[in-house]
Coordinates of C-alpha atoms in Angstrom, one line a residue:
M1 CA -90.1 -164.4 -45.3
R2 CA -89.2 -166.2 -48.8
A3 CA -87.0 -163.9 -50.6
I4 CA -87.6 -162.8 -54.0
A5 CA -85.1 -164.2 -56.9
V6 CA -83.9 -161.2 -59.1
P7 CA -82.8 -162.3 -62.6
K8 CA -78.8 -162.0 -63.1
R9 CA -79.1 -159.5 -66.2
K10 CA -81.4 -157.2 -64.0
K11 CA -78.9 -157.1 -60.8
L12 CA -76.1 -157.0 -63.0
F13 CA -77.7 -153.8 -64.9
Q14 CA -78.6 -152.4 -61.0
A15 CA -74.9 -153.0 -60.3
V16 CA -73.6 -150.6 -63.4
N17 CA -76.1 -148.1 -62.6
Q18 CA -75.5 -147.6 -58.7
F19 CA -71.2 -147.9 -59.7
G20 CA -72.1 -145.0 -62.4
F21 CA -74.1 -143.0 -59.4
A22 CA -71.4 -143.5 -57.3
L23 CA -68.8 -142.2 -59.9
S24 CA -70.9 -139.3 -60.7
D25 CA -71.6 -138.0 -57.0
I26 CA -67.7 -138.5 -55.9
T27 CA -66.7 -136.2 -59.3
L28 CA -68.7 -133.8 -58.2
Y29 CA -67.2 -134.0 -54.2
L30 CA -63.8 -134.3 -56.0
D31 CA -64.3 -131.0 -57.9
T32 CA -64.2 -129.1 -54.5
H33 CA -61.8 -131.7 -52.9
P34 CA -59.4 -132.3 -55.5
K35 CA -56.4 -133.6 -52.6
D36 CA -58.8 -135.8 -50.9
Q37 CA -57.0 -138.8 -51.0
D38 CA -59.5 -141.0 -49.4
A39 CA -61.6 -139.7 -52.2
L40 CA -59.5 -139.9 -55.1
D41 CA -59.0 -144.1 -53.7
Y42 CA -62.8 -144.1 -53.9
Y43 CA -63.1 -143.0 -57.2
H44 CA -60.6 -145.3 -58.8
H45 CA -62.3 -148.3 -57.1
M46 CA -66.0 -147.2 -58.1
N47 CA -64.4 -146.5 -61.8
H48 CA -62.7 -149.9 -61.6
M49 CA -65.9 -151.4 -60.6
Y50 CA -68.2 -149.8 -62.9
K51 CA -65.8 -151.1 -66.4
K52 CA -65.8 -154.5 -64.7
A53 CA -69.6 -154.7 -64.2
S54 CA -70.3 -153.0 -67.6
D55 CA -67.9 -155.0 -69.6
E56 CA -69.4 -157.7 -68.2
Y57 CA -73.0 -156.5 -68.7
E58 CA -72.2 -155.8 -72.4
S59 CA -70.1 -158.9 -72.9
K60 CA -73.4 -161.0 -72.2
Y61 CA -76.5 -158.7 -72.9
G62 CA -75.1 -155.9 -75.9
P63 CA -74.1 -152.4 -75.4
L64 CA -75.4 -150.0 -72.9
T65 CA -74.8 -146.9 -74.9
Q66 CA -73.7 -145.8 -78.2
F67 CA -69.8 -145.7 -77.4
S68 CA -69.8 -149.1 -76.3
G69 CA -68.7 -152.1 -78.4
E70 CA -66.0 -153.2 -80.7
D71 CA -64.9 -150.4 -83.4
E72 CA -65.7 -153.1 -86.2
N73 CA -69.5 -153.0 -85.1
I74 CA -69.6 -149.4 -84.0
W75 CA -73.4 -148.9 -85.3
K76 CA -74.4 -152.3 -83.4
W77 CA -76.5 -150.2 -80.6
S78 CA -78.5 -149.1 -83.0
V79 CA -80.0 -151.6 -83.9
E80 CA -80.4 -153.5 -81.1
K81 CA -82.8 -152.8 -78.4
W82 CA -82.0 -150.8 -75.5
P83 CA -81.3 -152.1 -72.1
W84 CA -84.6 -150.7 -71.0
E85 CA -86.8 -152.4 -73.6
R86 CA -85.0 -155.8 -73.4
G87 CA -88.0 -157.0 -71.2
F88 CA -86.3 -157.5 -67.6
F89 CA -87.8 -154.4 -65.7

């Protein structure tokens, strides 16, 4: 069976979403288990991976949120297409 090629942009966007979901999920767990060192280590790892993936995405394709981007281009997010409008889905 032949594998379907996934565009780099879509793959990177999916990674940002997956790491973001993992962060949300582990944060909920840590709300009730704040001293679980394994969970804290996992949170820090996922946070690092999320930042790395989102920084790479934004450097190549533009801001993901209104909080993204450089200070001097703070309103850049409002004039560019949103990720779901960029035609890679």
